[in-house]
Tab-separated table of C-alpha atoms in Angstrom:
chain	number	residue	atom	x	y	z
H	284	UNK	CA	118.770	83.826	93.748
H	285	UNK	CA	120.308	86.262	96.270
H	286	UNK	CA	118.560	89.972	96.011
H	287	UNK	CA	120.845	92.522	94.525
H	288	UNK	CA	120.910	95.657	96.361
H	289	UNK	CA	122.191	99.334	95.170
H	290	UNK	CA	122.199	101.416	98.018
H	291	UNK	CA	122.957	100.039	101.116
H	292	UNK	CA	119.859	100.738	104.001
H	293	UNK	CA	121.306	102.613	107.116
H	294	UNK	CA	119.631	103.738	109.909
H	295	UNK	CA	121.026	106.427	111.639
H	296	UNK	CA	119.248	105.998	115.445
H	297	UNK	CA	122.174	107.198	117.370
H	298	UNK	CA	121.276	110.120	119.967
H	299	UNK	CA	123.473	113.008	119.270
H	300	UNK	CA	124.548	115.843	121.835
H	301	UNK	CA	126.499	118.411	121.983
H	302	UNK	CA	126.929	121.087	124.489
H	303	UNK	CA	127.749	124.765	123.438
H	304	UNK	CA	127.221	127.303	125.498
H	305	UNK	CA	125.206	125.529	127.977
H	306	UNK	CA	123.144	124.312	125.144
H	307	UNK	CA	122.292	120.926	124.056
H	308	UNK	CA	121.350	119.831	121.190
H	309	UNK	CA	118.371	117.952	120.276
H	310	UNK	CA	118.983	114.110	119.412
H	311	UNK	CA	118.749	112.909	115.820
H	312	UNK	CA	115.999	110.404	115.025
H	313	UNK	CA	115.680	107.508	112.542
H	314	UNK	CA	115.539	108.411	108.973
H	315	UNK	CA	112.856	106.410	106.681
H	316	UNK	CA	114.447	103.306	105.023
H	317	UNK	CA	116.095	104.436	101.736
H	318	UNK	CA	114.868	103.202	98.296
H	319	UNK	CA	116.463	99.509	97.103
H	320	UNK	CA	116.447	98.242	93.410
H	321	UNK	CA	116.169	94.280	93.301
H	322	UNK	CA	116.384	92.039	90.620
H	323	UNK	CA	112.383	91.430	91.183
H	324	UNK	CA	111.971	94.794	90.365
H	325	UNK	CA	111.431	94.412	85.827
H	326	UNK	CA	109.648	90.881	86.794
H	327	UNK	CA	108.121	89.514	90.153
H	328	UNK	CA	107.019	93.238	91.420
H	329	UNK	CA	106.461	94.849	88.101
H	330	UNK	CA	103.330	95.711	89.020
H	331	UNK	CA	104.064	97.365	92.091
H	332	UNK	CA	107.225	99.661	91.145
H	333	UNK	CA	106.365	102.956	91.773
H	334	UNK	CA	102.770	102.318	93.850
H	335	UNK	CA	102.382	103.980	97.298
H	336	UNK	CA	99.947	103.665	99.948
H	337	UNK	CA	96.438	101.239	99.260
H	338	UNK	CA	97.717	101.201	95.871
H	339	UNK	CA	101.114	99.582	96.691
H	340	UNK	CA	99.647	97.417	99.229
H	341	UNK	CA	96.320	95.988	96.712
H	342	UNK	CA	99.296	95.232	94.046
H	343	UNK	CA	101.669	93.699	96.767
H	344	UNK	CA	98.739	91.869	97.845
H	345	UNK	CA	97.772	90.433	94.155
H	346	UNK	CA	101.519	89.361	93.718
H	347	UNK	CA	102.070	87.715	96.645
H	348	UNK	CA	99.126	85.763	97.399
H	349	UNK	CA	99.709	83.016	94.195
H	350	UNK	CA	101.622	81.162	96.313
H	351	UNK	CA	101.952	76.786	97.195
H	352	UNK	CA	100.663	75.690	100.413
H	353	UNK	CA	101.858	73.310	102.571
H	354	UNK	CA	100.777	70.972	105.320
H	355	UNK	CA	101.307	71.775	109.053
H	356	UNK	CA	103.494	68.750	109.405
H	357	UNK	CA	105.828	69.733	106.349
H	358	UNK	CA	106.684	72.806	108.220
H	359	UNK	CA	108.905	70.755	110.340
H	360	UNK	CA	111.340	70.105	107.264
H	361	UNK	CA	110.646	73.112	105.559
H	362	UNK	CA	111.559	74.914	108.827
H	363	UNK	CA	115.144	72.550	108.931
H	364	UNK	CA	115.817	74.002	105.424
H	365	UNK	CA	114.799	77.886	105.929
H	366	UNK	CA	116.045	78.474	109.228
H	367	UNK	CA	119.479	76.638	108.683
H	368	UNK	CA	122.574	77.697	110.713
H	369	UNK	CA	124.466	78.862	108.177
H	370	UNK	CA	127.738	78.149	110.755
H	371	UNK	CA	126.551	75.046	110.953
H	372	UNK	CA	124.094	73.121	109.024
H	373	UNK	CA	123.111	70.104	111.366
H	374	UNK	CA	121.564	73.180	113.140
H	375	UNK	CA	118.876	75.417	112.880
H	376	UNK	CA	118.909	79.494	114.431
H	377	UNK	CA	115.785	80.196	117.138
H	378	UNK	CA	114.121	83.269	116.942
H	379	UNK	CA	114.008	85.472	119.689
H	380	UNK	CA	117.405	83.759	121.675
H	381	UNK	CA	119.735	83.190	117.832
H	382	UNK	CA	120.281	80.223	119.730
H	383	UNK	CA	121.902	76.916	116.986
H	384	UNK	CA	120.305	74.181	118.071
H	385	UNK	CA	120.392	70.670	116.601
H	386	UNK	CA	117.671	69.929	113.465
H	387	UNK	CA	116.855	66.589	114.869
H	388	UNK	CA	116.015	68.418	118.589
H	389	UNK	CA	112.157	69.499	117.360
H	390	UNK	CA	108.900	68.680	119.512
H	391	UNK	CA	107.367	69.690	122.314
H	392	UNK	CA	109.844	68.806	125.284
H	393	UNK	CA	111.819	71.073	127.399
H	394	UNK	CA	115.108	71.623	125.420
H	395	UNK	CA	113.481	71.062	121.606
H	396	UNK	CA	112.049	73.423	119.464
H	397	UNK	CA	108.602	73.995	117.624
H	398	UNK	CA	106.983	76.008	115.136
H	399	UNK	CA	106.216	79.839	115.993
H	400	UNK	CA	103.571	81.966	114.470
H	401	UNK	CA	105.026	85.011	114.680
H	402	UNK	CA	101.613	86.563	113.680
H	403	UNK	CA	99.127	84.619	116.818
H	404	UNK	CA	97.276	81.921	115.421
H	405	UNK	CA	94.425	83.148	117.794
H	406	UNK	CA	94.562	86.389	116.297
H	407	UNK	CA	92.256	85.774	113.131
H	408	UNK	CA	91.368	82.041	114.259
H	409	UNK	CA	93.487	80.354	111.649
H	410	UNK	CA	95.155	77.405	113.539
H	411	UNK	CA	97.555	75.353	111.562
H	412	UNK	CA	95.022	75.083	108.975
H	413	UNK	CA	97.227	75.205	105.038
H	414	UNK	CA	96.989	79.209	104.452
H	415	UNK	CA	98.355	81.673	106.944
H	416	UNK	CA	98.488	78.903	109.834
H	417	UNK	CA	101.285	76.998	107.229
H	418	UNK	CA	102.609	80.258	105.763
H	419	UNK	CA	106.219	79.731	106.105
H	420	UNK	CA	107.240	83.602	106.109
H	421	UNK	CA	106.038	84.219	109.973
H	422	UNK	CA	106.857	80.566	110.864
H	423	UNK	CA	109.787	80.352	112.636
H	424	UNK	CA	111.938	77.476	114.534
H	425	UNK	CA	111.937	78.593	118.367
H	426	UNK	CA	112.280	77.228	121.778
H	427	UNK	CA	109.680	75.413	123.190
H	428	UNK	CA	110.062	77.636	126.554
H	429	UNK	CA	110.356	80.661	124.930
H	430	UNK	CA	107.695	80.052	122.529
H	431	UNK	CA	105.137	79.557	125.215
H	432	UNK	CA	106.194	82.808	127.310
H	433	UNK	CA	105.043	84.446	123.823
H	434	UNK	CA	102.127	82.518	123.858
H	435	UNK	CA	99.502	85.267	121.817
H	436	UNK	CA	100.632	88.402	122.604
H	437	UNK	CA	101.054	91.954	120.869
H	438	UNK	CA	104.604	93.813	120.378
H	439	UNK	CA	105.875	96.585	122.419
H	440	UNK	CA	108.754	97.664	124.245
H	441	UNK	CA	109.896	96.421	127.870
H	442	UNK	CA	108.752	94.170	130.425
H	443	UNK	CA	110.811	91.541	132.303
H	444	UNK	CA	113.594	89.163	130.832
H	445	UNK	CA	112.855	86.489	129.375
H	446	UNK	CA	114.527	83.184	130.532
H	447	UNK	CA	116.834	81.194	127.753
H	448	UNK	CA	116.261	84.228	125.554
H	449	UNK	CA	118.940	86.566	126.383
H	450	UNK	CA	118.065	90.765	125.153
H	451	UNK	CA	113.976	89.522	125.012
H	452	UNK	CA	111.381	91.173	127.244
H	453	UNK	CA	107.785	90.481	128.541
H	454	UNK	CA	104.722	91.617	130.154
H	455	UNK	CA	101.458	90.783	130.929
H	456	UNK	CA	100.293	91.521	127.170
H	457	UNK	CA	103.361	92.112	125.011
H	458	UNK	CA	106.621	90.687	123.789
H	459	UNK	CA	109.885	92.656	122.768
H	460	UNK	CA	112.471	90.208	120.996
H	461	UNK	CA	115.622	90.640	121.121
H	462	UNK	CA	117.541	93.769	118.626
H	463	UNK	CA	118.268	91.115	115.649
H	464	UNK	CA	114.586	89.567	115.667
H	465	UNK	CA	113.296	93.258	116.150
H	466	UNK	CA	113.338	93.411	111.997
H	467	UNK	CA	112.818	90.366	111.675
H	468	UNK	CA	109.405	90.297	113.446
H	469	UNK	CA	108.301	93.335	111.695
H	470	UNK	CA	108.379	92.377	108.489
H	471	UNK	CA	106.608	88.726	109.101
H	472	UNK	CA	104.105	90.791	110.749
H	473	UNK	CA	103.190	93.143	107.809
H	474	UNK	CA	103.407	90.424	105.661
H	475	UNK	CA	100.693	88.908	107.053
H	476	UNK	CA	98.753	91.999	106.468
H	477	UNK	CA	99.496	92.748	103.023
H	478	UNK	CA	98.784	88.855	102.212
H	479	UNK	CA	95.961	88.079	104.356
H	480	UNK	CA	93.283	90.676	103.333
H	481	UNK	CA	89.798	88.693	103.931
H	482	UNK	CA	88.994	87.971	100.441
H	483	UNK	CA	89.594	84.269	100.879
H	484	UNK	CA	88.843	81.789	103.523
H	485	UNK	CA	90.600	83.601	106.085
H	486	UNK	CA	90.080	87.166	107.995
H	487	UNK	CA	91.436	90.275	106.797
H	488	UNK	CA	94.802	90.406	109.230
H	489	UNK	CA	95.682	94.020	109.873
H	490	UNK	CA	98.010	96.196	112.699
H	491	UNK	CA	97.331	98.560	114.913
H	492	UNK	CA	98.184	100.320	118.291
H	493	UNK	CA	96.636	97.686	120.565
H	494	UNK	CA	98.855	95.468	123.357
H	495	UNK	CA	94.979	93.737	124.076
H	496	UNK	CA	94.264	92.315	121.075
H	497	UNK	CA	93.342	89.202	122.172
H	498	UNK	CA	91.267	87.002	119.544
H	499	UNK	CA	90.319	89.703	116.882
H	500	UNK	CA	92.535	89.295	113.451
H	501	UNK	CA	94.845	92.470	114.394
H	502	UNK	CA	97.670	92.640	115.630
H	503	UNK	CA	99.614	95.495	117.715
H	504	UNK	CA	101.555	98.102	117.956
H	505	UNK	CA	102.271	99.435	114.355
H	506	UNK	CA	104.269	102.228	115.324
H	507	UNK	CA	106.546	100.249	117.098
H	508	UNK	CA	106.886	97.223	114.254
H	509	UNK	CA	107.821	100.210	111.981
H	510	UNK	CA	110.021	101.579	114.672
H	511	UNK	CA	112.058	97.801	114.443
H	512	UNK	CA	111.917	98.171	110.821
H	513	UNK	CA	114.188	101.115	110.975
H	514	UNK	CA	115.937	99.758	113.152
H	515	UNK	CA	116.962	96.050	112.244
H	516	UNK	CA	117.364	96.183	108.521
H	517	UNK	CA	117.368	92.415	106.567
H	518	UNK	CA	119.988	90.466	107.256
H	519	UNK	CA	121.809	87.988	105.416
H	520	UNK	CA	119.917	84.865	107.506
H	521	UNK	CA	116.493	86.789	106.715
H	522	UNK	CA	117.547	87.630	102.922
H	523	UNK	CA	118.774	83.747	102.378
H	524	UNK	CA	115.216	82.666	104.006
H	525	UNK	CA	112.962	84.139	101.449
H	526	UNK	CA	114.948	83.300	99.127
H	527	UNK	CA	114.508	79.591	100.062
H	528	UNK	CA	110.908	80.380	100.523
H	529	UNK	CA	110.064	81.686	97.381
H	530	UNK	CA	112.214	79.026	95.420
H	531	UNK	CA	111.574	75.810	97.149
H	532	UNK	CA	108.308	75.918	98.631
H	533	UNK	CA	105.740	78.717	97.855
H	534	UNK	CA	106.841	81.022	95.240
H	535	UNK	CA	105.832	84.037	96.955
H	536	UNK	CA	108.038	86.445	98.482
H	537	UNK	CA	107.969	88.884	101.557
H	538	UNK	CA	107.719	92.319	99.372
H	539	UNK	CA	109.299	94.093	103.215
H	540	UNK	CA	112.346	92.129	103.027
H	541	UNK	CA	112.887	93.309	99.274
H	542	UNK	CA	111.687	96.420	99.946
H	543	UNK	CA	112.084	97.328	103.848
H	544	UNK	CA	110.991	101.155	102.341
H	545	UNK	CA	108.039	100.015	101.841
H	546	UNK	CA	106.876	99.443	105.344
H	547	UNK	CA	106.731	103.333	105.257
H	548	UNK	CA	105.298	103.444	102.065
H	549	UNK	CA	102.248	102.103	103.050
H	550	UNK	CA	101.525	102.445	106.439
């Protein structure tokens, strides 16, 4: 079921100037997402509608943690189905390059592509354990290569280019993906930490400003993963994905795809 939308969500991050009088003017910023009514609104996030701050986030975390888990090896086929070319079905999108690259192409060889966790599986210790190591909504089909120049780290701006991922960046301790991941990334990553709170089997995953994380469940830097929520709104490919998440294999949905305004809202 596609998510209706009234208002469409526009960031306005253009620098303006103007010169009068030997003056210039200052340069505009990004405006906070706008408000979005879905059709979850009256059922799925009933309970949430009209929260903010550790209220919104304990209610976002109630509703989306009933969820179905699946094994690490069904995330190959679940991954086939979710991040489907939609120019081309035989073929599946890579995050970080939007590379198509053939379904049948996934391992661990140059040239195939494997399973991302967007959110570090060393960060909070969870492997590919069923739970957040299986959660499809930061799991992502991605180049092998590219996947292991990754590896663990935080997100930030700049660095050097990163081969056979054109518009992606790196350093010694972060990773900037290219502009339409940017969203993308930022909204896997706070779902983590709205669903992952450390009142299960599994640490309490939360964000912060740190490029060093290393090992500890957190991962960094907020202000710039709210930043590339402004900035990259949902797309179409990410709208269709949670969608097929939510429908066909766990029921739960990412609330910051619905609700990009809510990124803001609680943090």
């Amino acid at each position: 079921m596609s998510v209706v939308r009234i208002g469409r969500w526009k960031v306005w991050a253009a620098a303006v100037a103007a010169t009068l009088v030997g003056i210039t003017l200052p340069a505009v910023t990004a405006t906070p997402a706008s408000a979005t009514t879905t059709a979850y609104d009256t059922t799925y996030y009933k309970n949430a509608i009209g929260k903010t701050g550790t209220s919104l986030k304990s209610s976002l975390h109630t509703i989306i943690s009933s969820q179905s888990k699946i094994s690490y090896d069904a995330v190959w086929n679940a991954l086939k189905v979710t991040d489907q070319d939609p120019n081309n079905t035989a073929n599946v999108v890579l995050l970080y390059s939007g590379i198509s690259r053939s379904k049948s192409l996934n391992g661990g060889d140059v040239g195939d592509w494997n399973r991302e966790h967007v959110w570090a599986q060393s960060h909070g210790s969870f492997g590919t354990s069923a739970g957040p190591g299986t959660d499809l909504h930061h799991l992502r089909a991605c180049d092998v290569q590219v996947n292991s120049i990754r590896g663990n780290k935080d997100w930030d701006f700049g660095g050097s280019a990163v081969s056979g991922a054109t518009g992606s960046y790196t350093d010694s301790n972060s990773f900037e993906p290219r502009n339409a991941d940017k969203g993308d990334v930022a909204r896997m990553i706070l779902y983590m930490a709205v669903r992952y709170e450390g009142d299960d089997a599994w640490a309490d995953l939360e964000p912060n400003e740190s490029t060093s994380n290393g090992s500890v469940p957190w991962h960094g830097r907020l202000s710039i993963l709210k930043q590339w929520n402004q900035q990259d709104p949902p797309s179409a490919f990410e709208e269709r994905r949670n969608d097929v998440i939510y429908g066909t294999y766990q029921g739960n949905r990412n609330p910051f795809i619905d609700h990009p305004e809510w990124v803001e809202a609680i943090w």
